Coordinates of C-alpha atoms in Angstrom, one line a residue:
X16 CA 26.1 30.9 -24.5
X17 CA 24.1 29.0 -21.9
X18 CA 21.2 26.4 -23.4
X19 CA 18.1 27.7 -22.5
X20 CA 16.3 26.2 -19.9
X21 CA 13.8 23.0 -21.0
X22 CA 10.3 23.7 -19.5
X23 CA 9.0 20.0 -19.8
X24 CA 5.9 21.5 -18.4
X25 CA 3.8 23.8 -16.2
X26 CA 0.3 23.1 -15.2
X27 CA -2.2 25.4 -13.8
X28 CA -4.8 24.3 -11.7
X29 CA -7.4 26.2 -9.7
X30 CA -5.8 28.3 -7.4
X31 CA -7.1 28.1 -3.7
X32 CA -7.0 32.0 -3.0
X33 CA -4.6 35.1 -3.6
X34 CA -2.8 34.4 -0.2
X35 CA -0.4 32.1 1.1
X36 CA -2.0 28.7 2.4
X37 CA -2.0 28.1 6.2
X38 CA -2.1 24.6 7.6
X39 CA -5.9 24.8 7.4
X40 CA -7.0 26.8 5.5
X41 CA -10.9 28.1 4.7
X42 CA -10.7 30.0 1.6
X43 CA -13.4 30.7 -0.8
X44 CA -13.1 28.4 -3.8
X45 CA -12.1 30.3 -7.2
X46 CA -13.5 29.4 -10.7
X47 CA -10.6 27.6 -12.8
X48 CA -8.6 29.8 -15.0
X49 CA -10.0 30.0 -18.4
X50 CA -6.4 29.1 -19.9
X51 CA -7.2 25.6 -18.3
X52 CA -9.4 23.1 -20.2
X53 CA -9.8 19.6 -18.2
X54 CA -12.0 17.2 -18.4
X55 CA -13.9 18.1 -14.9
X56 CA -13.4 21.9 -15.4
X57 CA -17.2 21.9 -15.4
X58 CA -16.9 21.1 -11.5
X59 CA -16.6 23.5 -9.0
X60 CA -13.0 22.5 -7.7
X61 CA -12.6 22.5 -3.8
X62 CA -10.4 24.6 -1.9
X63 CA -7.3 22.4 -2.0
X64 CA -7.3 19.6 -4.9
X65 CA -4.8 17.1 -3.8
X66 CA -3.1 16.8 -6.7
X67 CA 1.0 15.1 -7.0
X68 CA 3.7 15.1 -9.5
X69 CA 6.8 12.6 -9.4
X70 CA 9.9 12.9 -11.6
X71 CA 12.2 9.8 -12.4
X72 CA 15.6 11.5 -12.1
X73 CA 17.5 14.2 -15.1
X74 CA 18.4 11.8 -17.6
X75 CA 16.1 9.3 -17.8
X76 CA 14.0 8.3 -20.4
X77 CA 10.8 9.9 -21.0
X78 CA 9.3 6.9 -22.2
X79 CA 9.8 5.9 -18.1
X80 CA 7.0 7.9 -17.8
X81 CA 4.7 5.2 -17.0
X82 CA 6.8 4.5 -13.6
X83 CA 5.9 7.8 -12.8
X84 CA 2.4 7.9 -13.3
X85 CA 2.3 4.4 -11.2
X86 CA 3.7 6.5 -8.6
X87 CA 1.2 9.8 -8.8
X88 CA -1.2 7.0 -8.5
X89 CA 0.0 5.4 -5.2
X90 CA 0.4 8.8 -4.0
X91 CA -3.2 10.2 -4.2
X92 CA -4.2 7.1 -3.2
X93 CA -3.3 7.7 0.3
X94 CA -4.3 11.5 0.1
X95 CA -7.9 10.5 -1.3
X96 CA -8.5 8.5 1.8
X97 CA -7.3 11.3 3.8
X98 CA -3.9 10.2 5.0
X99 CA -0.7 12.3 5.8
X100 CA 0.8 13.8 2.1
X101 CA 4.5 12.9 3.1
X102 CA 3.3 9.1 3.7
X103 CA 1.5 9.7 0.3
X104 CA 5.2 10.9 -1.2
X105 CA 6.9 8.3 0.6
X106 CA 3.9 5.6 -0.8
X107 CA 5.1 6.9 -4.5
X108 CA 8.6 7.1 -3.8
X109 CA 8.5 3.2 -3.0
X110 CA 6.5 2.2 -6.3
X111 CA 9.8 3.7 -8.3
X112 CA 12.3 2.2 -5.5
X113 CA 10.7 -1.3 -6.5
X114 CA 11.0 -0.5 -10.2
X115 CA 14.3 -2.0 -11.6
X116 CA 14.3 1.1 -14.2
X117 CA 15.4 3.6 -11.8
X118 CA 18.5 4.4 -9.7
X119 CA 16.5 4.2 -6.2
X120 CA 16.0 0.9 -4.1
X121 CA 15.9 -2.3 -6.5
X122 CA 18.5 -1.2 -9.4
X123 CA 20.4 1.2 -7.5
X124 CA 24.0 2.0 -8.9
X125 CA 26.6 0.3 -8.3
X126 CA 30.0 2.3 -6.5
X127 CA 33.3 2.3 -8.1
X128 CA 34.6 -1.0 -6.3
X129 CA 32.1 -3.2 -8.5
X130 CA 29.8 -4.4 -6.0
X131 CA 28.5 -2.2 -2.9
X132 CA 25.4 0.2 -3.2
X133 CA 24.4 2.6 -0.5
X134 CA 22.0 5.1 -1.0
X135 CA 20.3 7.8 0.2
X136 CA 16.4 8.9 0.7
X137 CA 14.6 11.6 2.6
X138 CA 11.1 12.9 3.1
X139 CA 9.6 16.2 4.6
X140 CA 6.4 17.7 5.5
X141 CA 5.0 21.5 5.1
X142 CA 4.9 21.9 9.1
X143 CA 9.0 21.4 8.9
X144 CA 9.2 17.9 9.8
X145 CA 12.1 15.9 8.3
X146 CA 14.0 12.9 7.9
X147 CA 16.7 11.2 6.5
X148 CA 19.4 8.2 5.4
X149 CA 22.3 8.4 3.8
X150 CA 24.7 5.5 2.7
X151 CA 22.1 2.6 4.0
X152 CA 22.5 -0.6 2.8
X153 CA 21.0 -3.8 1.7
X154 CA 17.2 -2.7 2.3
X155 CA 14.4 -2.7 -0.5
X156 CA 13.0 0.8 0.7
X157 CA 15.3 3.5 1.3
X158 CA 12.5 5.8 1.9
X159 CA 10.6 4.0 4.1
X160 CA 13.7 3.9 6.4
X161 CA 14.0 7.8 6.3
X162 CA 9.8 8.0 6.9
X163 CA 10.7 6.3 10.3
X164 CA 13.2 8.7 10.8
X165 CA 11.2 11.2 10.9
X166 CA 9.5 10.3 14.0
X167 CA 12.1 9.7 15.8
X168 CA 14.2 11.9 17.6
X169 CA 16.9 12.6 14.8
X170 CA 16.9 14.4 11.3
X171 CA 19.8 12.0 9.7
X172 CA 21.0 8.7 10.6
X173 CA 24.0 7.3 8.2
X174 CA 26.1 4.2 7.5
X175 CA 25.5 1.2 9.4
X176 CA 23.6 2.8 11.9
X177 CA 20.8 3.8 9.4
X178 CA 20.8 0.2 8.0
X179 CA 20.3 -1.5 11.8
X180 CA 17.9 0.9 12.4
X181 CA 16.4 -1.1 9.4
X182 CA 16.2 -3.6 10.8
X183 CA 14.9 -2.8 14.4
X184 CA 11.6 -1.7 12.0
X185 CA 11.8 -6.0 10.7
X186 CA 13.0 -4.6 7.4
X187 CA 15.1 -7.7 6.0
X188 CA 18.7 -8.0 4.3
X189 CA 18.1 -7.1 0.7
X190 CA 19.8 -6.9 -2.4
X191 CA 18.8 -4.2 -4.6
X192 CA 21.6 -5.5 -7.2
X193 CA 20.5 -6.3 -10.6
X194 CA 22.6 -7.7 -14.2
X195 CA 21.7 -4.4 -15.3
X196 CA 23.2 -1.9 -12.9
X197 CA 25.9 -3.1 -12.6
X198 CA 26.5 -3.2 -16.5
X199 CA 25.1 0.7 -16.5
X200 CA 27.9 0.8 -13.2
X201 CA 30.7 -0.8 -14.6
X202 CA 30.2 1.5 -18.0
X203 CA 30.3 5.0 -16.5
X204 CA 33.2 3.1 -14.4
X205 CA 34.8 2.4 -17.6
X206 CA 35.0 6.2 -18.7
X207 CA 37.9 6.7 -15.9
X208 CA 40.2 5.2 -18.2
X209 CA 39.3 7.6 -21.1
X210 CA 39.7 11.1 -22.6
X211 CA 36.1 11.2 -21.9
X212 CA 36.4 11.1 -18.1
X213 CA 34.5 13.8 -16.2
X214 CA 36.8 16.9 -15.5
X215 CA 36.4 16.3 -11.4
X216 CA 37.3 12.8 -11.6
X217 CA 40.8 13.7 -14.4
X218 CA 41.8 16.4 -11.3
X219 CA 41.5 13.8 -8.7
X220 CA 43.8 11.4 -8.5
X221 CA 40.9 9.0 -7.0
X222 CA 43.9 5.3 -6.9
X223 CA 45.6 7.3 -4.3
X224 CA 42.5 7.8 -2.5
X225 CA 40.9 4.4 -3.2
X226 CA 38.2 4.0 0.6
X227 CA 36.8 1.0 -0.4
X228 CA 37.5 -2.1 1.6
X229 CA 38.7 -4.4 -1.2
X230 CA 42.0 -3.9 -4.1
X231 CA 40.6 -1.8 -7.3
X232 CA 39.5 -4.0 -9.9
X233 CA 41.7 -4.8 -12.2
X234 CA 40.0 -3.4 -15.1
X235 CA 40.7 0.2 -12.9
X236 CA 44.0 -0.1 -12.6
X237 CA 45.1 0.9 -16.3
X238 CA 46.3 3.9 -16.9
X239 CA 29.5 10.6 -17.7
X240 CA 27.4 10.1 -14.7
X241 CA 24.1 9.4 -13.8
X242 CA 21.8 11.0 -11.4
X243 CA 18.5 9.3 -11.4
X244 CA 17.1 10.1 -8.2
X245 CA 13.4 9.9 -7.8
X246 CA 11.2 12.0 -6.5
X247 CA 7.4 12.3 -5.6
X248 CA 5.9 16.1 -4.0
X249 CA 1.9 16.0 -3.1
X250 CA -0.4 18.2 -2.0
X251 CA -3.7 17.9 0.5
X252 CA -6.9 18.8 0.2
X253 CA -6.0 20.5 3.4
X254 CA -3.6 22.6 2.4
X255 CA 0.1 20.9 3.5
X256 CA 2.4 19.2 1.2
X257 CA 4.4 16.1 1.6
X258 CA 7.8 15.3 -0.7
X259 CA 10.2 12.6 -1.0
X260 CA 13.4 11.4 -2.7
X261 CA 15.2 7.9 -2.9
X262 CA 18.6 7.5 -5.1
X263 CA 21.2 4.8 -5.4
X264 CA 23.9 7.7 -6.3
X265 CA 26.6 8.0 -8.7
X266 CA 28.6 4.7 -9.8
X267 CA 31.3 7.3 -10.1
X268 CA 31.6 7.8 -6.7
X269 CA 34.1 7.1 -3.2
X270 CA 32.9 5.0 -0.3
X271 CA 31.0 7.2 2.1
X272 CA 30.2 9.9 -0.3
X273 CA 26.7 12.0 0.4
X274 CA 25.2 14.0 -2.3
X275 CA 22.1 16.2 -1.9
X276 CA 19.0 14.2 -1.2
X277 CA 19.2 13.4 2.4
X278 CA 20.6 17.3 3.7
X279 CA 17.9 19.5 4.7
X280 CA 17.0 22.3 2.1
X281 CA 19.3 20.8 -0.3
X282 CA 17.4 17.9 -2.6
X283 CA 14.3 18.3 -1.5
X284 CA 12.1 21.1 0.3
X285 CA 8.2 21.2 2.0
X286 CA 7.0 24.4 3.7
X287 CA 3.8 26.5 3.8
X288 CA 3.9 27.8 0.5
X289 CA 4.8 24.1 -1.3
X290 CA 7.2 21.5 -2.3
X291 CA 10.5 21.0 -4.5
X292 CA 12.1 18.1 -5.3
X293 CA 15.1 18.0 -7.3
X294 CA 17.3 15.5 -9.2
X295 CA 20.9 16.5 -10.6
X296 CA 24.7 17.3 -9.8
X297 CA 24.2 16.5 -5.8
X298 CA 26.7 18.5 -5.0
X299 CA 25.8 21.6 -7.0
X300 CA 22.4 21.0 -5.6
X301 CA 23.7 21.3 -2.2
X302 CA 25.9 24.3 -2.7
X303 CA 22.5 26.5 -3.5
X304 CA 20.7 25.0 -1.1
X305 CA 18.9 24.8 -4.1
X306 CA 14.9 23.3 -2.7
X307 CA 14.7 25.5 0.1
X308 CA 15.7 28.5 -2.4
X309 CA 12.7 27.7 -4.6
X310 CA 10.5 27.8 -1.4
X311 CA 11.5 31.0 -0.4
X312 CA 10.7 32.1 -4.5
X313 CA 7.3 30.4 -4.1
X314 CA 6.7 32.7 -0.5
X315 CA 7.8 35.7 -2.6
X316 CA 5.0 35.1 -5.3
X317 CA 7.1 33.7 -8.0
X318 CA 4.9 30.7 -9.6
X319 CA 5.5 27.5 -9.9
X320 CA 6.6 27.6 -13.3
X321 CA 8.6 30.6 -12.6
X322 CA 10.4 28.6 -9.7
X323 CA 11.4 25.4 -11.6
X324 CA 13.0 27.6 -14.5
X325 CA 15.0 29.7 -12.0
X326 CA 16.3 26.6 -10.3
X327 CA 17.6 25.2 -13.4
X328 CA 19.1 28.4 -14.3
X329 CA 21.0 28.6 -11.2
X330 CA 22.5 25.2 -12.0
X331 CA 23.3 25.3 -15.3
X332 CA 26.2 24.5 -17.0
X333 CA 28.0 23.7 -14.0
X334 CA 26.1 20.0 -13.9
X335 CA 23.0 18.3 -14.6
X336 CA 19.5 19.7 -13.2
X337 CA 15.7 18.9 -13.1
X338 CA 13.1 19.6 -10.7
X339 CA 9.3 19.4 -9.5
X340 CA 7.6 22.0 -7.8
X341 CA 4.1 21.9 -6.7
X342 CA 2.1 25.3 -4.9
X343 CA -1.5 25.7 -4.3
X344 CA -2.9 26.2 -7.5
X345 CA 0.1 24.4 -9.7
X346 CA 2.4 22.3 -10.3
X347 CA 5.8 22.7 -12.7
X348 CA 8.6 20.2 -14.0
X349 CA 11.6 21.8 -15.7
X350 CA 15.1 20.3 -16.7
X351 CA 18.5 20.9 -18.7
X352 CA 17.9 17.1 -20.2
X353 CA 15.1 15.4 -21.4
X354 CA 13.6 13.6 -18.4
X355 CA 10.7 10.5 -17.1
X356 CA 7.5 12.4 -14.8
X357 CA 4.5 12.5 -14.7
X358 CA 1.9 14.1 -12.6
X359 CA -2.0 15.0 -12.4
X360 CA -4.8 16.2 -10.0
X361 CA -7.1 13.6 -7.6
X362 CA -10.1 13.2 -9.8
X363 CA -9.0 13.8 -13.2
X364 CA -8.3 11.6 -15.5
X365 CA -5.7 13.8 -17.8
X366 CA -2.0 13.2 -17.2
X367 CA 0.6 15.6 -17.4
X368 CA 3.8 14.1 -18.4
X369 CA 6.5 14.1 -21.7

């Protein structure tokens, strides 16, 4: 029998109308549920509350929490003075890049050959506009690279050429190594070796493939996994939503490999009805097309809630899964593992979070 699904949480906030939003909208502003009790209930909430939610990847420890929530707060930051909600995303997004804790940016894991790190980040907008990297290297913000990429004329740029575009925007050489990932590396590298081993990796006979450019370590050659991606979805006081997602990958992983966070649909999703971001088995993730699915639930009514549950449940005992969702009048988390996020409204002071 499958676990049932975790529901870390679903919050309710004032729903705009009983339609679907529109890129600017006029609806008539509804009084708040009387499920909810927050501290500003007594306020007559305006159409669209910019609210955001930001998740630090399945896996990692709730007590990260406080990451997140540094991240919400850059995030509506940018909304309150009126900016764009994916430059909000991509504003929260970089706070947990720069955080050492997480597996995005600064602290990003480390690949199977002991020492290079690519990773991967996108971002997308409500009105369809996307962009993406995948396998950059040596830059401090992922995220921001993919933000530029978005206004150019591409979707994806990958591999060297996503880390020279870099530095045509005077991003520097960085290195987001630290002691500590590539201890957390080198021990999910360790479990190769094992009977513990994950099942993929004890069917693929991964020496004979070996695509890095130096000899496997030595501490390989005798005869788990992580997926803290991170993750920031925002919406407007106008109506559109913005979403974002940085990761450093799996340690367990071949040179060149691309998981789900930079294919459109895949990690992450924006669209008129709201925004998903996920975090999870990448390539499980990308065989649902898992963040444009839960759009398409959220345009068929389902809530937000109702949309982060069915997610997990799709993924499910075939890898790792957690997810944010935010609509008009919510926001939802839900996971298979305990997991760091945080999220909250512009003008209230209560957090949601684990």
């Amino acid at each position: 029998m499958r676990p049932a699904v975790l529901v870390l949480a679903a919050l309710v906030f004032p729903a705009a109308c009983d339609r679907s939003p529109t890129p600017t909208p006029t609806p008539t502003p509804a009084a708040a549920p009387a499920s909810v009790s927050t501290p500003d209930a007594q306020v007559p909430p305006t159409p669209w509350r910019p609210a955001a939610i930001a998740h630090g990847g399945v896996g990692s420890p709730p007590a990260w929490a406080d990451g997140c929530r540094a991240a919400v707060d850059a995030a509506l930051n940018v909304v309150d003075a009126g900016g764009d909600p994916v430059d909000a995303a991509v504003a929260g997004v970089a706070v947990m890049e720069d955080d050492p804790r997480f597996n995005a940016g600064t602290g990003a894991r480390v690949r199977l050959d002991g020492k290079s790190i690519q990773m991967d980040a996108s971002v997308m907008r409500s009105d369809g506009h996307f962009g993406a990297v995948a396998g950059v290297e040596r830059v401090k913000n992922p995220v921001k690279v993919a933000r530029a990429v978005m206004d150019s004329p591409h979707l994806l740029l990958q591999g060297d050429g996503a880390t020279r575009f870099a530095r045509t925007l005077g991003m520097p050489d960085y290195d987001p190594t630290t002691p500590e990932s590539f201890g957390r590396s080198r021990q999910q590298q360790l479990t190769l070796l094992g009977a513990d081993a994950p099942e993929e990796w004890r069917r693929f006979d991964w020496r004979a493939h070996w695509n890095f450019e130096g000899p496997i370590p030595p501490e390989l050659r005798a005869d788990g996994g992580a997926h803290d991606t991170v993750g920031v979805a925002v919406r407007s006081s106008d109506g559109r939503f913005g979403v974002a997602l940085s990761t450093g990958g799996l340690a367990l992983a071949m040179r060149g490999r691309v998981g789900d966070v930079p294919l459109l649909g895949a990690g992450l999703y924006a669209g008129m009805h709201g925004a998903a971001a996920a975090t999870g088995a990448g390539e499980r993730i990308v065989e649902e097309g898992l963040a444009r699915q839960v759009h398409g639930w959220l345009a068929q009514g389902a809530s937000a809630k109702d949309a982060a549950e069915r997610a997990v449940s799709a993924i499910q005992g075939r890898g790792d899964i957690g997810i944010i969702v935010i609509s008009p009048g919510e926001f939802a988390v839900a996971a298979d593992r305990p997991m760091a996020w945080a999220g909250r409204d512009s003008g209230s002071s209560a957090w949601q979070g684990p």
